[in-house]
Tab-separated table of C-alpha atoms and ligand atoms in Angstrom:
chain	number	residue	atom	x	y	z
B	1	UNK	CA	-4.627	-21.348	6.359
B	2	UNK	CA	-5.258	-20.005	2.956
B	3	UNK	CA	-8.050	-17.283	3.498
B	4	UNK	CA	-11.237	-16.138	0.719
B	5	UNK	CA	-9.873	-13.062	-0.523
B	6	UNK	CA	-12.686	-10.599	-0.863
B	7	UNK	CA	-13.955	-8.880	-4.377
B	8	UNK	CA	-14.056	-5.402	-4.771
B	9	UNK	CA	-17.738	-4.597	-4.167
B	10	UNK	CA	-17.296	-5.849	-0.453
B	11	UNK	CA	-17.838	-3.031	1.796
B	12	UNK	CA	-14.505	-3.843	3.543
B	13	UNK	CA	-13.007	-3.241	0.923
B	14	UNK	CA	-14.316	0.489	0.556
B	15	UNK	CA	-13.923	1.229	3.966
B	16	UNK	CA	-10.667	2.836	6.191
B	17	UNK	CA	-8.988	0.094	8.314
B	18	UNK	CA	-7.696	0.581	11.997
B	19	UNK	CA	-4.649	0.327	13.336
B	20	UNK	CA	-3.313	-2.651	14.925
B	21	UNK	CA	-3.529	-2.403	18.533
B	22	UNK	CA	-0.618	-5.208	19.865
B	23	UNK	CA	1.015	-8.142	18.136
B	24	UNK	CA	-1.335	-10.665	19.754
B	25	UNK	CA	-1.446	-14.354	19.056
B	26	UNK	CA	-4.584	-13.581	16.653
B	27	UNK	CA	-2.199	-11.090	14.623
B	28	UNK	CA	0.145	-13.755	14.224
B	29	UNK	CA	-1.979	-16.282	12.703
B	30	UNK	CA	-3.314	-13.146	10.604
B	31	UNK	CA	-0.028	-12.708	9.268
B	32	UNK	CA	0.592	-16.486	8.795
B	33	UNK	CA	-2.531	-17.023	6.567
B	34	UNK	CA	-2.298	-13.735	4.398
B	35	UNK	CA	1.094	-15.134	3.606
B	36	UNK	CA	-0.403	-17.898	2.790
B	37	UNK	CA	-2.741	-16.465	0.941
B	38	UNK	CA	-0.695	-14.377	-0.872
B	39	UNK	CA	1.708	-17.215	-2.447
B	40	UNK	CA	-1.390	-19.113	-3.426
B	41	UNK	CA	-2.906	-16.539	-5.373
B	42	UNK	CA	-0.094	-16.352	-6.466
B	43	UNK	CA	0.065	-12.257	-5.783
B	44	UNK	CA	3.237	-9.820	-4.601
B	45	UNK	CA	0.768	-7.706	-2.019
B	46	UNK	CA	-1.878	-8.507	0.318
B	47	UNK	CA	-3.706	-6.205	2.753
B	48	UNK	CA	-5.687	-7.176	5.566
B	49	UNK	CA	-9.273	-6.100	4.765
B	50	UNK	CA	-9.014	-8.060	1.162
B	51	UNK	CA	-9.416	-11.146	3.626
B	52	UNK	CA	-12.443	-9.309	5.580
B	53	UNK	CA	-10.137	-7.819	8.332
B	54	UNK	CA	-9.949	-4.330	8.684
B	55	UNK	CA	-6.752	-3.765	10.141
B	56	UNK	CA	-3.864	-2.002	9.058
B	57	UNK	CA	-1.487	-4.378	7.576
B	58	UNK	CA	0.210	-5.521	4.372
B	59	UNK	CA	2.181	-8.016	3.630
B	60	UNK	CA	4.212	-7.670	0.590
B	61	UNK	CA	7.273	-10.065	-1.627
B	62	UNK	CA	7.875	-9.331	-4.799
B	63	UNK	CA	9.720	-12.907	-5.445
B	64	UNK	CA	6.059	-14.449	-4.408
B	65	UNK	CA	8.240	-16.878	-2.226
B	66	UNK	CA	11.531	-17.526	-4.176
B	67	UNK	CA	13.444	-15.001	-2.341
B	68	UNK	CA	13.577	-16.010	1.718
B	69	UNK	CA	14.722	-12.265	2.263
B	70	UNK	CA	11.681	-11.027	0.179
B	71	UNK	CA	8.911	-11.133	2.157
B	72	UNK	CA	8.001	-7.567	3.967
B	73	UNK	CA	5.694	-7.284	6.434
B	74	UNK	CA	4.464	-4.165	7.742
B	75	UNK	CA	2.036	-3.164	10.963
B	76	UNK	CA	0.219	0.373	11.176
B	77	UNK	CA	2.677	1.794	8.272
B	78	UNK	CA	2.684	5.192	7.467
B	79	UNK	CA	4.802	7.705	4.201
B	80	UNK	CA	7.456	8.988	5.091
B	81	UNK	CA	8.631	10.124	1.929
B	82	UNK	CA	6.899	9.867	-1.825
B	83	UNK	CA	8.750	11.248	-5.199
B	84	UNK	CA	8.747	10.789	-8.707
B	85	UNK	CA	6.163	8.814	-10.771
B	86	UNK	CA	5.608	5.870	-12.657
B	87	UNK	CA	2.776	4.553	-15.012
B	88	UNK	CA	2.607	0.962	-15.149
B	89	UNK	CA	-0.251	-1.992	-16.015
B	90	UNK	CA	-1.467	-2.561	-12.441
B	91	UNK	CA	-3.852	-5.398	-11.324
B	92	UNK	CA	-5.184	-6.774	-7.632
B	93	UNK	CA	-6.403	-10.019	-6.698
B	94	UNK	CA	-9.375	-8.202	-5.509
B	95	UNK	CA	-10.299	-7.085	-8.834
B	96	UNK	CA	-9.591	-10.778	-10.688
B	97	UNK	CA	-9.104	-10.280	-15.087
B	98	UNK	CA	-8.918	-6.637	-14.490
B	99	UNK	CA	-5.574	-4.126	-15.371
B	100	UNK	CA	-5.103	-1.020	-15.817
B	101	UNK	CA	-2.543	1.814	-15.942
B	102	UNK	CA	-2.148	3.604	-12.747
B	103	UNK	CA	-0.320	6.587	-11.845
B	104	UNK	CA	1.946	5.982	-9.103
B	105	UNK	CA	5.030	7.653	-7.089
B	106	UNK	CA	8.367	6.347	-8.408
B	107	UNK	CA	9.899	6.151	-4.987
B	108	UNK	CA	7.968	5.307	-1.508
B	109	UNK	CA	9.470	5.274	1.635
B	110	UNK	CA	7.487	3.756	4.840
B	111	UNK	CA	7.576	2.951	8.311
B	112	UNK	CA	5.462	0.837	10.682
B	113	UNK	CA	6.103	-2.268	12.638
B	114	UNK	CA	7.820	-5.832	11.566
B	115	UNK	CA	5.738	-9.170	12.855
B	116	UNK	CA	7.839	-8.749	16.526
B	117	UNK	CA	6.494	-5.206	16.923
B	118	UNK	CA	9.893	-4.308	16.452
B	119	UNK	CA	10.280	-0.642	14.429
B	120	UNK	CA	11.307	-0.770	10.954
B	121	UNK	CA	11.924	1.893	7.467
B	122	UNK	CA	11.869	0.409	4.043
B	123	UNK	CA	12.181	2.607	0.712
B	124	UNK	CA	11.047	0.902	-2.550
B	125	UNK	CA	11.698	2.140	-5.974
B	126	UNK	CA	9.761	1.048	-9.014
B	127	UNK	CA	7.341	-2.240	-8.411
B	128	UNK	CA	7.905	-1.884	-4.623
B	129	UNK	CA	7.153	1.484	-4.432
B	130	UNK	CA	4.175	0.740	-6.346
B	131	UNK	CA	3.224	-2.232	-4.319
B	132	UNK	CA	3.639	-0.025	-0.783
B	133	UNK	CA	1.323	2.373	-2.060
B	134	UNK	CA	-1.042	-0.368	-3.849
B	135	UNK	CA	-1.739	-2.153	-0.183
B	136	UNK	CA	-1.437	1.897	1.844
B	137	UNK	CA	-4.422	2.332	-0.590
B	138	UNK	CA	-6.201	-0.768	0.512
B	139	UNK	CA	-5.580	0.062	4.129
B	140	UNK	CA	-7.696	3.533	2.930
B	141	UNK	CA	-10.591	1.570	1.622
B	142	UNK	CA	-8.762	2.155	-1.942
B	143	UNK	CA	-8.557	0.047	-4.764
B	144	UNK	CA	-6.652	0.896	-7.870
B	145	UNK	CA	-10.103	0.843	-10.143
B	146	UNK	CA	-10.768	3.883	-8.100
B	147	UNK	CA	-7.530	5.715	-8.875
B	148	UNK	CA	-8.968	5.752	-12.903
B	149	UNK	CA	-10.877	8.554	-14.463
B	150	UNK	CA	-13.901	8.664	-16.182
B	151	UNK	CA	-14.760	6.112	-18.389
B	152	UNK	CA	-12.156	4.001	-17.832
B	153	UNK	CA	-13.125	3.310	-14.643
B	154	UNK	CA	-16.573	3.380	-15.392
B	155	UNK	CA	-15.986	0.592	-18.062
B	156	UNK	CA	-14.681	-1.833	-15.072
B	157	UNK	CA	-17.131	-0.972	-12.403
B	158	UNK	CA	-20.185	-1.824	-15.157
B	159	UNK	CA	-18.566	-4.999	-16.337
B	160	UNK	CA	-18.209	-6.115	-12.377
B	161	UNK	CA	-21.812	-5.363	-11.910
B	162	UNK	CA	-22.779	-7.273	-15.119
B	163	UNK	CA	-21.016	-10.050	-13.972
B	164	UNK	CA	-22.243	-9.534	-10.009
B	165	UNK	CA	-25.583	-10.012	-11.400
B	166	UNK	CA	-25.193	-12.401	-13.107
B	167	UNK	CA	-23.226	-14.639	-10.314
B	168	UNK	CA	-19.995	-14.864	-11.695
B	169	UNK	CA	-18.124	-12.441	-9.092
A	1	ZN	ZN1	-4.942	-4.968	-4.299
């Protein structure tokens, strides 16, 4: 089931998830529709709280479906190692028409839990390290608009309230 993706302005959105306390049938489905989700978008990341649950879990595929061996997902994931840095365009499909240049680590490793429970490690270099710490953010109640200075970020957050008031977000 494809799930309404929340805009950033939600509270949910601003706010730390929890971890996940057991794969249970509900987590399942969870993962199933932010899948979902996430293909229809079309988008490479998804985080639990942008569909209004805050829980701590991501699922990420950078081939948005074409790749079978693509799609990550990770439970309660934690750094285990961050290097380097990148600055790339970045966008979310919280934060619809809006990009912006983001400072980012070059190289993330993580761990947490697959969909069985079961332990896993993945390291990602270049987009997927900037994915992994793109959805760790949302799990933080960060989005990228909040990773900008000054006026750049103040530019975005007025034109979201200009268009919040006037219905069209
Ligand atoms: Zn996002």
């Amino acid at each position: 089931m494809i799930r309404p993706i929340l805009k950033f302005g939600d509270q949910i959105l601003h706010d730390a998830a929890k971890p996940v306390d057991g794969i249970t049938p509900d987590i399942d489905r969870l993962v199933d529709d932010m899948i979902e989700t996430m293909y229809a978008a079309p988008g490479i990341g998804l985080a639990a709280p942008q569909v209004g649950i805050p829980l701590r879990l991501f699922v990420v595929d950078l081939s948005v479906g074409r790749d079978p061996k693509g799609l990550i997902v990770m439970i309660n994931p934690e750094f285990v190692e961050r290097d380097g840095m990148q600055l790339e365009e970045e966008g979310c499909l919280s934060v619809p028409g809006f990009n912006a240049t983001v400072v980012r680590p070059g190289r993330a490793v993580i761990k947490g839990l697959d969909r069985a429970g079961d332990p896993q490690q993945i390291e990602g270099t270049g987009l997927l390290a900037r994915a992994f710490q793109h959805e760790m953010d949302h799990l933080d109640g960060t989005v990228f608009v909040d990773r900008l200075r000054g006026i750049k970020r103040e530019m975005i957050v007025r034109r979201i309230r200009k268009l919040s008031r006037a219905g069209k977000w």
